[in-house]
Coordinates of C-alpha atoms in Angstrom, one line a residue:
M1 CA 140.8 87.7 78.9
D2 CA 139.5 90.7 77.0
I3 CA 136.8 92.1 79.4
S4 CA 135.8 95.0 77.1
S5 CA 135.2 92.5 74.3
N6 CA 132.9 90.4 76.5
N7 CA 131.0 93.5 77.7
E8 CA 130.5 94.6 74.1
K9 CA 129.2 91.2 73.2
T10 CA 126.8 91.2 76.1
V11 CA 125.5 94.7 75.1
S12 CA 125.2 93.5 71.5
I13 CA 123.1 90.4 72.5
Y14 CA 121.0 92.6 74.8
S15 CA 120.4 95.2 72.1
F16 CA 119.4 92.4 69.7
Y17 CA 116.8 91.0 72.2
I18 CA 115.4 94.5 72.7
F19 CA 115.2 95.1 68.9
F20 CA 113.5 91.7 68.4
L21 CA 111.0 92.4 71.2
F22 CA 110.1 95.8 69.9
F23 CA 109.8 94.4 66.3
V24 CA 107.4 91.7 67.3
L25 CA 105.4 94.0 69.5
Y26 CA 105.2 96.7 66.8
L27 CA 104.3 94.3 64.0
A28 CA 101.6 92.6 66.1
T29 CA 100.1 95.8 67.2
V30 CA 100.0 97.4 63.7
V31 CA 98.6 94.3 62.0
A32 CA 95.9 93.8 64.7
N33 CA 94.7 97.4 64.5
L34 CA 94.9 97.4 60.7
L35 CA 92.6 94.3 60.7
I36 CA 90.1 96.2 62.8
I37 CA 90.2 99.2 60.5
S38 CA 89.9 97.0 57.4
A39 CA 87.0 95.1 58.9
V40 CA 85.1 98.2 59.7
A41 CA 85.9 99.9 56.4
F42 CA 85.0 97.0 54.1
D43 CA 82.0 95.5 55.9
H44 CA 78.9 97.6 55.4
Q45 CA 77.2 96.0 58.4
L46 CA 79.8 97.7 60.6
H47 CA 79.1 101.2 59.2
S48 CA 77.6 102.4 62.5
P49 CA 78.8 104.9 65.1
M50 CA 80.1 102.3 67.5
Y51 CA 82.4 100.8 64.9
F52 CA 83.3 104.2 63.4
F53 CA 84.6 105.1 66.9
L54 CA 86.4 101.8 67.1
M55 CA 88.2 102.4 63.8
N56 CA 89.4 105.8 65.2
L57 CA 90.6 104.0 68.3
A58 CA 92.6 101.7 66.2
L59 CA 94.2 104.6 64.3
Q60 CA 95.1 106.2 67.6
D61 CA 96.7 102.9 68.9
I62 CA 98.8 102.7 65.7
G63 CA 99.9 106.3 66.3
I64 CA 100.9 105.6 69.9
V65 CA 103.2 102.7 69.0
S66 CA 104.5 104.4 65.9
V67 CA 105.7 107.3 68.0
I68 CA 107.7 105.1 70.4
V69 CA 108.7 101.8 68.8
P70 CA 110.5 102.6 65.5
K71 CA 112.9 105.1 67.2
S72 CA 113.5 102.6 70.0
M73 CA 114.3 99.8 67.5
I74 CA 116.8 102.0 65.7
N75 CA 118.5 103.0 69.0
S76 CA 118.8 99.4 70.2
L77 CA 120.1 98.2 66.8
M78 CA 122.6 101.0 66.3
W79 CA 123.7 101.1 70.0
T80 CA 123.0 104.9 70.0
P81 CA 120.2 105.7 72.5
D82 CA 120.3 109.3 71.6
T83 CA 117.4 111.7 70.8
S84 CA 117.7 115.4 70.0
H85 CA 115.9 118.0 72.1
S86 CA 113.5 118.7 69.3
G87 CA 113.0 114.9 68.6
C88 CA 112.2 114.3 72.3
A89 CA 109.7 117.2 72.3
A90 CA 108.1 115.8 69.2
Q91 CA 107.9 112.3 70.6
I92 CA 106.3 113.6 73.9
F93 CA 103.8 115.8 72.0
L94 CA 102.7 113.0 69.6
F95 CA 102.5 110.4 72.5
L96 CA 100.3 112.7 74.6
F97 CA 98.3 113.7 71.5
F98 CA 97.4 110.2 70.6
G99 CA 97.0 109.1 74.3
A100 CA 94.7 112.0 75.2
S101 CA 92.7 111.4 72.0
D102 CA 92.5 107.7 72.9
F103 CA 91.0 108.3 76.4
S104 CA 88.7 111.0 75.1
L105 CA 87.4 108.6 72.5
L106 CA 86.8 105.9 75.1
T107 CA 84.7 108.4 77.0
V108 CA 82.6 109.1 73.9
M109 CA 82.2 105.4 73.3
A110 CA 80.8 105.0 76.8
Y111 CA 78.2 107.6 75.9
D112 CA 77.5 105.9 72.7
R113 CA 76.8 102.6 74.5
Y114 CA 74.6 104.5 77.1
V115 CA 72.4 105.9 74.4
A116 CA 72.2 102.6 72.4
I117 CA 71.1 100.6 75.5
C118 CA 69.2 103.1 77.6
H119 CA 67.6 105.3 74.9
L120 CA 67.5 102.9 71.9
L121 CA 64.5 104.6 70.2
H122 CA 66.4 107.9 70.1
Y123 CA 69.8 106.4 69.2
E124 CA 69.7 107.2 65.4
I125 CA 68.6 110.8 66.2
V126 CA 71.2 111.4 68.9
M127 CA 74.1 109.5 67.3
N128 CA 73.6 110.4 63.7
W129 CA 76.6 110.6 61.3
K130 CA 76.9 114.4 61.5
A131 CA 77.1 114.2 65.3
C132 CA 79.6 111.4 65.2
I133 CA 81.9 113.2 62.8
E134 CA 81.7 116.4 64.9
I135 CA 82.4 114.5 68.1
T136 CA 85.4 112.7 66.5
I137 CA 86.8 116.1 65.4
V138 CA 86.4 117.4 69.0
V139 CA 88.2 114.3 70.3
W140 CA 91.2 114.7 68.0
F141 CA 91.3 118.4 68.8
A142 CA 91.2 117.7 72.5
G143 CA 94.2 115.5 72.1
L144 CA 96.0 118.1 70.0
L145 CA 95.3 120.8 72.7
Y146 CA 96.4 118.6 75.6
G147 CA 99.6 117.5 73.8
T148 CA 100.5 121.1 73.0
L149 CA 99.9 122.4 76.5
H150 CA 101.6 119.6 78.3
T151 CA 104.6 119.6 76.0
T152 CA 105.0 123.3 76.4
G153 CA 104.8 123.1 80.1
T154 CA 107.3 120.2 80.3
F155 CA 109.9 121.9 78.1
S156 CA 109.6 125.2 79.9
I157 CA 111.5 123.6 82.7
L158 CA 115.3 123.9 83.0
F159 CA 116.9 120.4 82.9
C160 CA 120.1 119.6 84.8
S161 CA 120.8 116.5 82.8
N162 CA 120.1 115.1 79.3
V163 CA 120.2 111.4 80.3
I164 CA 116.8 109.6 80.4
N165 CA 116.7 106.2 82.0
Q166 CA 114.0 104.9 79.6
F167 CA 113.6 103.7 76.0
F168 CA 111.7 106.8 75.0
C169 CA 111.1 110.4 76.2
E170 CA 108.8 109.8 79.1
V171 CA 107.3 112.8 81.0
P172 CA 107.9 111.5 84.5
Q173 CA 111.6 110.9 83.6
L174 CA 111.9 114.4 82.2
L175 CA 110.3 116.0 85.2
K176 CA 112.8 114.2 87.4
L177 CA 115.6 115.9 85.6
S178 CA 114.3 119.4 86.6
C179 CA 116.9 121.6 88.3
S180 CA 114.3 123.6 90.3
G181 CA 111.2 121.3 90.5
L182 CA 108.0 121.9 88.6
N183 CA 107.2 125.5 87.5
L184 CA 103.8 127.1 87.8
L185 CA 103.1 126.6 84.1
E186 CA 103.6 122.9 84.2
V187 CA 101.8 122.5 87.5
G188 CA 98.8 124.3 86.0
F189 CA 98.7 122.0 83.0
L190 CA 99.1 119.0 85.2
V191 CA 96.1 120.1 87.3
I192 CA 94.1 120.7 84.1
G193 CA 95.0 117.2 82.8
I194 CA 94.1 115.5 86.1
I195 CA 90.8 117.3 86.3
A196 CA 89.9 116.4 82.7
G197 CA 91.0 112.8 83.3
L198 CA 89.0 112.4 86.4
G199 CA 86.0 114.0 84.7
C200 CA 86.2 111.5 81.8
L201 CA 86.6 108.6 84.2
T202 CA 83.7 109.7 86.3
F203 CA 81.5 110.0 83.2
I204 CA 82.6 106.5 82.1
V205 CA 81.9 104.9 85.5
V206 CA 78.5 106.6 85.8
S207 CA 77.5 105.7 82.2
Y208 CA 78.3 102.0 82.8
A209 CA 76.6 102.0 86.2
V210 CA 73.4 103.1 84.4
I211 CA 74.0 100.7 81.5
F212 CA 74.4 97.6 83.7
K213 CA 71.3 98.7 85.7
A214 CA 69.3 98.8 82.4
V215 CA 70.8 95.5 81.2
L216 CA 69.6 93.7 84.3
R217 CA 66.0 94.8 83.4
I218 CA 66.1 93.2 80.0
P219 CA 63.8 90.2 80.2
S220 CA 65.5 88.1 77.5
E221 CA 68.7 86.4 78.4
K222 CA 69.8 86.6 74.8
G223 CA 69.2 90.4 74.9
R224 CA 71.3 90.7 78.0
Q225 CA 74.1 88.8 76.5
K226 CA 74.0 90.9 73.3
A227 CA 74.1 94.1 75.4
L228 CA 77.0 92.9 77.5
S229 CA 79.0 91.6 74.5
T230 CA 79.2 95.2 73.2
C231 CA 79.9 96.8 76.6
L232 CA 82.3 94.4 78.3
P233 CA 85.2 94.8 75.7
H234 CA 85.0 98.6 76.1
L235 CA 84.9 98.4 79.9
I236 CA 87.9 96.1 79.9
V237 CA 89.9 98.4 77.6
V238 CA 89.1 101.4 79.8
A239 CA 90.1 99.6 83.0
M240 CA 93.3 98.3 81.5
L241 CA 94.3 101.8 80.2
M242 CA 93.5 103.5 83.5
V243 CA 95.2 100.9 85.7
T244 CA 98.4 100.8 83.7
G245 CA 98.5 104.5 82.9
S246 CA 97.9 105.5 86.6
F247 CA 100.5 103.1 87.8
G248 CA 103.0 104.3 85.2
Y249 CA 102.6 108.0 86.0
T250 CA 102.3 107.8 89.8
R251 CA 105.3 105.6 90.4
S252 CA 108.6 107.2 91.3
P253 CA 111.2 106.8 88.4
S254 CA 114.4 105.0 89.3
D255 CA 117.8 106.9 89.3
T256 CA 119.3 104.1 87.2
P257 CA 118.0 102.0 84.3
S258 CA 116.2 98.8 85.5
Y259 CA 114.4 95.9 83.9
L260 CA 111.4 96.7 86.2
D261 CA 111.1 100.3 84.9
F262 CA 111.4 99.0 81.4
G263 CA 108.7 96.4 81.8
L264 CA 106.3 98.7 83.6
T265 CA 106.7 101.4 80.9
V266 CA 106.0 98.8 78.2
L267 CA 103.0 97.7 80.2
Y268 CA 101.2 101.1 80.2
S269 CA 102.6 102.6 77.0
L270 CA 102.5 99.8 74.4
L271 CA 100.5 96.8 75.5
P272 CA 97.1 98.5 75.7
S273 CA 97.4 99.3 72.0
L274 CA 98.0 95.6 71.2
F275 CA 95.3 94.3 73.5
N276 CA 92.6 96.7 72.4
P277 CA 91.9 95.1 69.0
I278 CA 92.3 91.6 70.5
I279 CA 89.8 92.3 73.2
Y280 CA 87.2 93.7 70.8
S281 CA 87.7 91.0 68.2
M282 CA 87.4 88.3 70.8
R283 CA 84.2 89.6 72.5
N284 CA 82.4 91.1 69.5
R285 CA 80.6 88.7 67.1
N286 CA 80.2 91.3 64.3
I287 CA 83.9 92.0 64.3
K288 CA 84.8 88.3 64.3
Y289 CA 82.4 87.7 61.4
A290 CA 83.8 90.6 59.4
L291 CA 87.4 89.4 60.1
S292 CA 86.5 85.9 58.9
K293 CA 85.1 87.4 55.7
L294 CA 88.3 89.3 55.2
W295 CA 90.3 86.1 55.8
R296 CA 88.3 84.2 53.2
F297 CA 88.7 87.0 50.7

């Protein structure tokens, strides 16, 4: 019996399953987010700050999966899970860039809902198009800055190994390969990132606490439902991103590859980008109506 032949066959089948999983996940994520972008772009009723931010969120979600999945598909199909040093740095930078922009934008969207519900008469003044564009530029720049700083800090560390037990260059896995632990530069950038993240999370929580307090005062049941229909999807998206991201980055990476690590990494790095457009399209009547018009077209 040829044991090596059987092992190669097993690896081939496993690689095909991984390729098929990533292909389906990538296709579904890109199509779902492109539908959101198309709905907002072509439906004039959705030309408002809330949906403008949602369109940018969809772009960021496409960016996140595009940084990770295509390379992983090629590696699984070619049986060559290799990434160059520069390729790994670029992957981490882009992943952090889109991820930080994503979370920053969710913070802005919480403020947008706060102004829309708690200060409706001043909404058009506060959230005018000039302000929205400026805020969006700041959001993308914040992601760019965070990605640059964190990537610089990560790759200033001396690595004792070049083997990563994951399907993409993941920061916790890279830090685990350090020969001398974290250096002061990376510690500083980690602290800055944690403070910024906690600040954004606190702002989101406080904003929604005030929002729900205001919603309870709305005398009309229809008005309360309308307000909640625009807030609940955003709150679900934020909660999902925070829970999966926190779990992914606080857990201790395994010394050897495992299905558990693989599944957990998919959970926090890829699935939120797929679920975001689904959650918004399911809970938002305007999005569903715009998508139905695109389907008929």
